[in-house]
Short mmCIF file of N, CA and C in Angstrom, two decimals:
data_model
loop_
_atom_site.label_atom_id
_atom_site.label_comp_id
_atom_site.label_asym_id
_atom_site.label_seq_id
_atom_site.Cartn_x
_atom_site.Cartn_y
_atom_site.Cartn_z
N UNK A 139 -19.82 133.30 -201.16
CA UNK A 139 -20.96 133.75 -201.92
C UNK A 139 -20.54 134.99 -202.73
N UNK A 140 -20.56 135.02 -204.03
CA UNK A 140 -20.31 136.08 -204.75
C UNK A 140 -21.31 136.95 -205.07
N UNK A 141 -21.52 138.22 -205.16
CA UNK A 141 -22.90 138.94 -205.35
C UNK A 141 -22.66 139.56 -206.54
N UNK A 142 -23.59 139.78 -207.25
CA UNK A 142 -23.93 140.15 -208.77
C UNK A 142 -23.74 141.40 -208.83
N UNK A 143 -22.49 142.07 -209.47
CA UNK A 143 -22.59 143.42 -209.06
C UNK A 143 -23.29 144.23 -209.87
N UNK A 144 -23.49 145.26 -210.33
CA UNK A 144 -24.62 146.10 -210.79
C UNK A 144 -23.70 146.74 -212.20
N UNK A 145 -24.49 146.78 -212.97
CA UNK A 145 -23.90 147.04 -214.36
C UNK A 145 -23.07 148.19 -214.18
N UNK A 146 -21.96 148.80 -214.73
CA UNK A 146 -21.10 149.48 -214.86
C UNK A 146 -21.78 150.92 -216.21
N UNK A 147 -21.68 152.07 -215.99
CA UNK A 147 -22.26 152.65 -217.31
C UNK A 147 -22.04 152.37 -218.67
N UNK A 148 -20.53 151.59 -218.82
CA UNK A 148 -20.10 151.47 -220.04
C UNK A 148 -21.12 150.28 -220.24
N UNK A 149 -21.99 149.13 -219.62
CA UNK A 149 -22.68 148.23 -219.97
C UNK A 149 -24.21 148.98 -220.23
N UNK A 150 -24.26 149.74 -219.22
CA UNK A 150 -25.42 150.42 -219.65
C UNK A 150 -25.46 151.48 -220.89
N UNK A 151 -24.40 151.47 -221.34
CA UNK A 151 -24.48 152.66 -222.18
C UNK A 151 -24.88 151.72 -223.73
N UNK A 152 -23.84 150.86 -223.58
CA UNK A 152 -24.39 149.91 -224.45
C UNK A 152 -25.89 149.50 -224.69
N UNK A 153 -26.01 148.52 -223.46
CA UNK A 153 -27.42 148.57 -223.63
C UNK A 153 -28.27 149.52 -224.11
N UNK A 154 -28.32 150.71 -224.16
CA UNK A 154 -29.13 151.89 -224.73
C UNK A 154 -29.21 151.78 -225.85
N UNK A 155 -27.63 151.82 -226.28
CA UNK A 155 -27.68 151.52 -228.17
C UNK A 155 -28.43 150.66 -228.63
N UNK A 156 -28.15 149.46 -227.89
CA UNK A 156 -28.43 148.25 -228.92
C UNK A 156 -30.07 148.34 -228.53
N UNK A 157 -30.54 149.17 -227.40
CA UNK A 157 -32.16 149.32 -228.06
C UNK A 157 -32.70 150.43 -228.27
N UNK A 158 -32.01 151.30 -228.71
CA UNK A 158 -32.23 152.09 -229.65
C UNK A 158 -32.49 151.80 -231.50
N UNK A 159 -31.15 151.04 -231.51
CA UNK A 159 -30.62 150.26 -232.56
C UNK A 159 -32.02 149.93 -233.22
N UNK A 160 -32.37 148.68 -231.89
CA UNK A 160 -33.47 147.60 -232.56
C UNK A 160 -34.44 148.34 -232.87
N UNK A 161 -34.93 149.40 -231.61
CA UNK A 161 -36.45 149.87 -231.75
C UNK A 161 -36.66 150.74 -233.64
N UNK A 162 -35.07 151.34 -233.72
CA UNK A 162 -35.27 152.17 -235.17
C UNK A 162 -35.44 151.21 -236.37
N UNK A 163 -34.90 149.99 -236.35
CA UNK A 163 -34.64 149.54 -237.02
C UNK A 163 -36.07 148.55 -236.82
N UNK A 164 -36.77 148.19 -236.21
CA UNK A 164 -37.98 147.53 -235.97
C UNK A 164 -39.05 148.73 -236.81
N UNK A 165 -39.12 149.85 -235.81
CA UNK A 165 -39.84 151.20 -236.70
C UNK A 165 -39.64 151.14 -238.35
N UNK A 166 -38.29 150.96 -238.87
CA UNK A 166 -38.21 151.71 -240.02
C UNK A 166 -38.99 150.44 -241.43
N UNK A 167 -38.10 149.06 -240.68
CA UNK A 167 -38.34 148.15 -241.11
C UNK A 167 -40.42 147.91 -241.36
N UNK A 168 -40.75 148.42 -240.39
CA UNK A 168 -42.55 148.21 -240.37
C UNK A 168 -43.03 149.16 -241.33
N UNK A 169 -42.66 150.31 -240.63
CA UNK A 169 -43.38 151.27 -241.89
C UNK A 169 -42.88 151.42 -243.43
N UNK A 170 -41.74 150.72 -243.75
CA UNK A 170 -40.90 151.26 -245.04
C UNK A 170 -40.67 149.56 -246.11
N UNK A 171 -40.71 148.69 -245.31
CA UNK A 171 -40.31 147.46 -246.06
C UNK A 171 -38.56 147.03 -245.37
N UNK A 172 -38.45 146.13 -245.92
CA UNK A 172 -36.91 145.62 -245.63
C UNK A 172 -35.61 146.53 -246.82
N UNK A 173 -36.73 146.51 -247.95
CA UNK A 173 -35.84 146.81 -249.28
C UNK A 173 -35.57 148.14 -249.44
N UNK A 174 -36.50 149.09 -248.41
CA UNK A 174 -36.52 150.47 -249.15
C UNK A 174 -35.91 151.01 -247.29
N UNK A 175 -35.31 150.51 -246.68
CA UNK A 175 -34.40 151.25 -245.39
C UNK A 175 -33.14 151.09 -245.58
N UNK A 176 -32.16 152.00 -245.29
CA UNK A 176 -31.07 151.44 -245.15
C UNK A 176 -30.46 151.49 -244.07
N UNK A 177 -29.37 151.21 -243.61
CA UNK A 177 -28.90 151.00 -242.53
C UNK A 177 -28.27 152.60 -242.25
N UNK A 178 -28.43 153.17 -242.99
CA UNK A 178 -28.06 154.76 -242.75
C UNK A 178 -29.19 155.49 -241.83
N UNK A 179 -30.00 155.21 -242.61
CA UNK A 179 -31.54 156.14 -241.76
C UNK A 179 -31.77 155.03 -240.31
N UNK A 180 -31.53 153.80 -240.59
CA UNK A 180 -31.32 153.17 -238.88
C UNK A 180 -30.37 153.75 -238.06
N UNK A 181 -29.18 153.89 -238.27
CA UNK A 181 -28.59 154.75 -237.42
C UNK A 181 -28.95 155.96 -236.99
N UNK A 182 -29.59 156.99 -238.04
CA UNK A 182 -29.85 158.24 -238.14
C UNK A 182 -30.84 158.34 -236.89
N UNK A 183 -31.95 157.50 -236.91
CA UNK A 183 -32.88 157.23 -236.20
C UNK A 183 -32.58 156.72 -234.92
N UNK A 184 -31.57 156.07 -234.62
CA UNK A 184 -31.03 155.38 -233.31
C UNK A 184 -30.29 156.32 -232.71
N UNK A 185 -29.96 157.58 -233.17
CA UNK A 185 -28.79 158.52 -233.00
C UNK A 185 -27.43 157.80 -232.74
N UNK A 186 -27.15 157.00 -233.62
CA UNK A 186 -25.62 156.39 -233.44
C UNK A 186 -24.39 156.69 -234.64
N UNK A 187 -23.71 156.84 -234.77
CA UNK A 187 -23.00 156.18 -235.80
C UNK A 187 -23.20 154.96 -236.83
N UNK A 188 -23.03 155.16 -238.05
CA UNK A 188 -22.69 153.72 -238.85
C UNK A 188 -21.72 152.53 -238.46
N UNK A 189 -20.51 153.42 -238.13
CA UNK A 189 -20.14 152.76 -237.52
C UNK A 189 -20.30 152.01 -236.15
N UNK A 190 -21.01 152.34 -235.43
CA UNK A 190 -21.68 151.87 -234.34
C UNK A 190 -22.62 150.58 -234.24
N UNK A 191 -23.25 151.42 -235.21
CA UNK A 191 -24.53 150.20 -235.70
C UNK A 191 -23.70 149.22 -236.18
N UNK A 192 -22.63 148.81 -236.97
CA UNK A 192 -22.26 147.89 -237.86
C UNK A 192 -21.87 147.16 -236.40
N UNK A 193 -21.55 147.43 -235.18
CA UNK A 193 -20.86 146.69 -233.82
C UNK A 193 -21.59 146.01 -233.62
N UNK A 194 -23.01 146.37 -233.39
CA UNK A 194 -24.27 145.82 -233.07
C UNK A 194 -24.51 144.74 -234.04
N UNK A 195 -24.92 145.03 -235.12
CA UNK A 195 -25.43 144.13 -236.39
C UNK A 195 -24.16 144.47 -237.45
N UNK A 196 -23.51 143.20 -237.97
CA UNK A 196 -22.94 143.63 -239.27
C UNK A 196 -23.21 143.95 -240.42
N UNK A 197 -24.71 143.90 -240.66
CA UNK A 197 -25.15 144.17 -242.27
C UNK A 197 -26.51 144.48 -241.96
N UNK A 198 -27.29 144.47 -243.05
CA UNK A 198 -28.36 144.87 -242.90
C UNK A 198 -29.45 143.86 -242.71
N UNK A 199 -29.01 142.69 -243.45
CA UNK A 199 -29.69 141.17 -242.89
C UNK A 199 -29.68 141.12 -241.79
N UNK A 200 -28.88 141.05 -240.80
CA UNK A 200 -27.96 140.92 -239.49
C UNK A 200 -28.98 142.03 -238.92
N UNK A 201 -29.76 142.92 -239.42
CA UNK A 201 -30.24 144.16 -238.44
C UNK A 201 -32.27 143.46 -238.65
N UNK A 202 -32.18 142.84 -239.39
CA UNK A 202 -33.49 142.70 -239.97
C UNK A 202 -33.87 141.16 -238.96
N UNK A 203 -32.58 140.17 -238.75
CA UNK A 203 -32.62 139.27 -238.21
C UNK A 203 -32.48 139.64 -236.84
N UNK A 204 -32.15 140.28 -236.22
CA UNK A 204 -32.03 140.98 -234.92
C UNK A 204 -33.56 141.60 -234.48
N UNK A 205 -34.02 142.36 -235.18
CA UNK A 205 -35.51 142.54 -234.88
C UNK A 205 -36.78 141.34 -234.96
N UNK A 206 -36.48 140.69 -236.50
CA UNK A 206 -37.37 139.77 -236.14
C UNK A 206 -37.48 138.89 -235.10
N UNK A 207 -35.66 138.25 -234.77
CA UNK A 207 -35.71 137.06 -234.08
C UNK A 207 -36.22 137.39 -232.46
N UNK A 208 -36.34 138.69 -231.93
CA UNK A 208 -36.98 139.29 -230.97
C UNK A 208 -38.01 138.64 -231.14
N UNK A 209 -39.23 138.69 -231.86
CA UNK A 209 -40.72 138.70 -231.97
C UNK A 209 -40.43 136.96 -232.06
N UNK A 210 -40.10 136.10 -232.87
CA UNK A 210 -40.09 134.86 -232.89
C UNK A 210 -39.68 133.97 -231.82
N UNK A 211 -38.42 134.38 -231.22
CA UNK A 211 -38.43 133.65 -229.83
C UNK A 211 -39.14 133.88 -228.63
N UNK A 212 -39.99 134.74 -228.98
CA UNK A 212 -40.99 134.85 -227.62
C UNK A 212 -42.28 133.72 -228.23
N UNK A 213 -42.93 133.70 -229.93
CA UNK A 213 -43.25 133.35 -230.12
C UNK A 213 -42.99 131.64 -229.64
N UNK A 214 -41.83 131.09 -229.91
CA UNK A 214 -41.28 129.77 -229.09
C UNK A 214 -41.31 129.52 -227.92
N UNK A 215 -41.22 130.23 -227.28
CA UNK A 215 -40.59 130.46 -226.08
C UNK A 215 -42.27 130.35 -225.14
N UNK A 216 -43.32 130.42 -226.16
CA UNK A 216 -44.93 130.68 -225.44
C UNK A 216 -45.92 129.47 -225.63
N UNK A 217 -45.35 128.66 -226.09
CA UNK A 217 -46.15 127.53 -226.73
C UNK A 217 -46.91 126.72 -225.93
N UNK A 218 -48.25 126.87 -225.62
CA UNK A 218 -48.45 126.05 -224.88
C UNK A 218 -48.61 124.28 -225.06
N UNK A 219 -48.54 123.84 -224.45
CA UNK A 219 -48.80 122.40 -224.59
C UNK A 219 -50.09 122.22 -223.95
N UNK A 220 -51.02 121.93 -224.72
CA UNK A 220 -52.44 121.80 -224.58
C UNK A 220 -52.86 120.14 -224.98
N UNK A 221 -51.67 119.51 -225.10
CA UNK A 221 -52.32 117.92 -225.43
C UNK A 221 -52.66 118.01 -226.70
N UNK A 222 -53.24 118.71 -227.55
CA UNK A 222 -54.02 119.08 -229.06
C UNK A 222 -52.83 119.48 -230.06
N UNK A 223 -52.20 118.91 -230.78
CA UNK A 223 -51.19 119.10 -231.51
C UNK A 223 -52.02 120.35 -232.51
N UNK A 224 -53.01 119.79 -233.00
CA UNK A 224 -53.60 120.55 -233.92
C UNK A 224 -53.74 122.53 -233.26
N UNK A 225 -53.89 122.55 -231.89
CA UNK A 225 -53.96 123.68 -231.19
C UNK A 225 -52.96 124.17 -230.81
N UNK A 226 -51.50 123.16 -230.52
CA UNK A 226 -50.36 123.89 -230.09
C UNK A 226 -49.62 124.51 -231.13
N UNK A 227 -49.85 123.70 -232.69
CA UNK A 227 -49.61 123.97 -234.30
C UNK A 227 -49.95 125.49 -234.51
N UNK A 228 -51.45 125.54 -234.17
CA UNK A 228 -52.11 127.00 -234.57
C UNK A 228 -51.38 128.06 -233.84
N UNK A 229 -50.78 128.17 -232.36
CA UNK A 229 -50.67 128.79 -231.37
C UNK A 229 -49.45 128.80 -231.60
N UNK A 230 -48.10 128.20 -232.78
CA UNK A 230 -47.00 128.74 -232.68
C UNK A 230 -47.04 129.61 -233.93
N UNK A 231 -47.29 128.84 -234.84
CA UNK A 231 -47.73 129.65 -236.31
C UNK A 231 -48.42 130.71 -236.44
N UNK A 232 -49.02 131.40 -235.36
CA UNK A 232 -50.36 132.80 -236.09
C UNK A 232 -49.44 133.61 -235.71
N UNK A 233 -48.47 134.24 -234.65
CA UNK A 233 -47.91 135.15 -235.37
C UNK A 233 -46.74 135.34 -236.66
N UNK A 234 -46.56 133.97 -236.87
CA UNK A 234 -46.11 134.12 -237.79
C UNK A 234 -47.05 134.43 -239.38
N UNK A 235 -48.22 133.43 -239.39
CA UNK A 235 -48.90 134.21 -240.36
C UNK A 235 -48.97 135.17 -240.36
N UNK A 236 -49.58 135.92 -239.11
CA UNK A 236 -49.86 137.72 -239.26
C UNK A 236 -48.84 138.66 -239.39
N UNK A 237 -47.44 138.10 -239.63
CA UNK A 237 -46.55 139.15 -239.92
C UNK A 237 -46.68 138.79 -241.09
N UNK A 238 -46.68 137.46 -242.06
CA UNK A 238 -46.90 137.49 -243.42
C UNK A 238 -47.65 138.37 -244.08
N UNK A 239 -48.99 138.04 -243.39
CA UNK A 239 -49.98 138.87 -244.19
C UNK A 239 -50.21 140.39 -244.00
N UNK A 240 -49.01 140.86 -242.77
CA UNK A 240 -49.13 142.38 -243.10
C UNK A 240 -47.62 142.81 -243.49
N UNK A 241 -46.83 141.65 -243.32
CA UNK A 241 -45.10 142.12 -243.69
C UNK A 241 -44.69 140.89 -244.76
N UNK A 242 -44.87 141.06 -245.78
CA UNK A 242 -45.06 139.67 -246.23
C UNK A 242 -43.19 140.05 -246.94
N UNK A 243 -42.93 140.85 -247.23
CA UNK A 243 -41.06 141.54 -247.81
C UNK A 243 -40.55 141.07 -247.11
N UNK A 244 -40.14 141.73 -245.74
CA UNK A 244 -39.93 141.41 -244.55
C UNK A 244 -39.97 140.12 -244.10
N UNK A 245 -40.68 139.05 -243.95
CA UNK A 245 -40.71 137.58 -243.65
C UNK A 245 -40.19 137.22 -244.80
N UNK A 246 -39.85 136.98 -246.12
CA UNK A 246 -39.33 136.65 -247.03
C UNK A 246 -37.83 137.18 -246.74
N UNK A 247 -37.71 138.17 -246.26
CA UNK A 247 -36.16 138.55 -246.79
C UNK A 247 -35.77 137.99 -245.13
N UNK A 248 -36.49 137.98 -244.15
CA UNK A 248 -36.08 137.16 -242.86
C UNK A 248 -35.36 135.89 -243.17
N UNK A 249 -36.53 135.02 -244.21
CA UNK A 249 -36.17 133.97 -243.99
C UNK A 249 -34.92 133.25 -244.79
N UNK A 250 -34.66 134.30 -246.30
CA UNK A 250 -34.17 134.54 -246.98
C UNK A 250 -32.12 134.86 -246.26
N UNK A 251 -32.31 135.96 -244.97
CA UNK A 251 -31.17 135.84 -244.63
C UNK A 251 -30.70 134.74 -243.54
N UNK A 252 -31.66 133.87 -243.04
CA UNK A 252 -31.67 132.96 -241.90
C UNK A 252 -30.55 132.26 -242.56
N UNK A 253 -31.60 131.41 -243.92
CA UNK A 253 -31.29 130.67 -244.39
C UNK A 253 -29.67 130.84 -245.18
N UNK A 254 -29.47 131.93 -245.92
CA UNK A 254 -28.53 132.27 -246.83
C UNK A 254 -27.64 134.03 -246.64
N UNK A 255 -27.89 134.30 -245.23
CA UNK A 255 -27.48 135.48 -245.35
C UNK A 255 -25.67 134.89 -245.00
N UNK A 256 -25.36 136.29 -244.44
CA UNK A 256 -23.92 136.06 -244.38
C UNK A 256 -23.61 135.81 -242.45
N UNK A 257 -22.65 134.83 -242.40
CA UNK A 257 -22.66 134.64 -240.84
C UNK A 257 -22.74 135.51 -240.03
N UNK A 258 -23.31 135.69 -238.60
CA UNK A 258 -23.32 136.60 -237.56
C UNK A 258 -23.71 135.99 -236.51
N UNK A 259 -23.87 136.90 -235.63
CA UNK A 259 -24.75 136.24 -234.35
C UNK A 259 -26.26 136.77 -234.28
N UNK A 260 -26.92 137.33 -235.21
CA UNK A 260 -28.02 137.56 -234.96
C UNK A 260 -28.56 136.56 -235.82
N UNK A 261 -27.97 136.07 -237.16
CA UNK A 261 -28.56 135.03 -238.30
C UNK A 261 -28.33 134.19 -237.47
N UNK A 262 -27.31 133.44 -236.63
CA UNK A 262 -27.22 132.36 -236.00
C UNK A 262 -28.83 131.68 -234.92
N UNK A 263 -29.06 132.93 -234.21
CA UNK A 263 -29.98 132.68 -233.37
C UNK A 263 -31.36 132.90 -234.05
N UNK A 264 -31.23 133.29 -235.27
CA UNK A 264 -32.60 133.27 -236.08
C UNK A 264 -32.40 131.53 -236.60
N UNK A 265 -31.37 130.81 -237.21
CA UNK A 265 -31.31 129.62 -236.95
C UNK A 265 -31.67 128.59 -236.11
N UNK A 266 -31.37 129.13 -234.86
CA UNK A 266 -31.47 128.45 -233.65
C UNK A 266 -32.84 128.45 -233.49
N UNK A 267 -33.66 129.51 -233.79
CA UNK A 267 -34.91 129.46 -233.56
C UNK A 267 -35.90 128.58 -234.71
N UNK A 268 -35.24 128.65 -235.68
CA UNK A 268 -35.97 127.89 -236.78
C UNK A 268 -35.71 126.63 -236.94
N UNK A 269 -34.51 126.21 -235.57
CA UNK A 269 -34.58 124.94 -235.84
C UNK A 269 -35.35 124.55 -234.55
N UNK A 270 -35.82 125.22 -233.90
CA UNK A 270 -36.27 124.74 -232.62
C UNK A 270 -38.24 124.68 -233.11
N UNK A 271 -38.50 125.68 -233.82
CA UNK A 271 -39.59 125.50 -234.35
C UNK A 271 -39.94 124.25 -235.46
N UNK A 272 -38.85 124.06 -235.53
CA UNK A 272 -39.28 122.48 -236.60
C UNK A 272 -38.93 121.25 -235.87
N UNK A 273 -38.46 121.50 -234.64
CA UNK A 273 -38.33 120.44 -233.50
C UNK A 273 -39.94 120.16 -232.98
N UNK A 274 -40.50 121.49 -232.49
CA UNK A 274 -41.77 121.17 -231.58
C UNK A 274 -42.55 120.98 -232.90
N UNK A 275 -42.73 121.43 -234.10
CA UNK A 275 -43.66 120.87 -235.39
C UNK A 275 -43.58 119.76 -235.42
N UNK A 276 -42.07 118.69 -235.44
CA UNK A 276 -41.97 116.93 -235.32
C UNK A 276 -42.77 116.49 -234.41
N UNK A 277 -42.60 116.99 -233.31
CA UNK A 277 -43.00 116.47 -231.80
C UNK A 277 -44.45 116.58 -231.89
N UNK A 278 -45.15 117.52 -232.58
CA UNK A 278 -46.97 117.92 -232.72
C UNK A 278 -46.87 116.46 -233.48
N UNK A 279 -46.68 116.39 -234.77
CA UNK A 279 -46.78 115.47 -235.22
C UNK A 279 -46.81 113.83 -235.39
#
């Protein structure tokens, strides 16, 4: 029997960053737009390095897809199956409307880097999620 040993600081230290990272970059992204932050004042705000941040996320798509895809895979991840396609439809989609209609930059330039940004692992799993949301949309249907 092998036992799970307990994170090491260098894992925890990490971990700190990368939610630091997100939370500044979630903050800056809400109050400011996608277009008007840069990945400078995310760091500034995360207390990290640029270079740091770039470990975490490589670009600034990559930092924008990292926050959203947080909020969207929980959104997936909650779906109930109620028998009512028409109800499980509404219940994956409203938060996505309501970030439209109060982040409407932001969901455009989301979907904008999903689709066409430059490879990473945070665009990847914003993929992964958008293809999993057009899986259970077939299946309603």
């Amino acid at each position: 029997m092998t036992l799970a040993r307990e994170p090491g600081r260098r894992e925890l230290n990490k971990a700190d960053k990368q939610r630091r990272i997100l939370a500044a970059a979630r903050d800056l992204f809400f109050r400011n737009g996608y277009s008007s932050v840069t990945t400078q004042e995310v760091a500034d705000q995360a207390e990290v390095g640029t270079g740091t941040l770039f470990r975490y996320a490589q670009s600034k798509g990559e930092l924008l897809c990292m926050v959203a895809t947080e909020r969207f895979r929980a959104m997936v991840e909650t779906v109930p199956d109620t028998g009512g396609p028409v109800e499980d439809l509404v219940t994956l989609c409203d938060p996505l409307f309501s970030a439209l209609e109060n982040q409407p930059e932001n969901i455009v330039a989301y979907h904008r880097e999903t689709v066409f940004g430059e490879p990473g692992p945070h665009r990847a799993e914003a993929q992964r999620i958008l293809e999993e949301c057009c899986l259970i949309v077939s299946r309603e249907l």
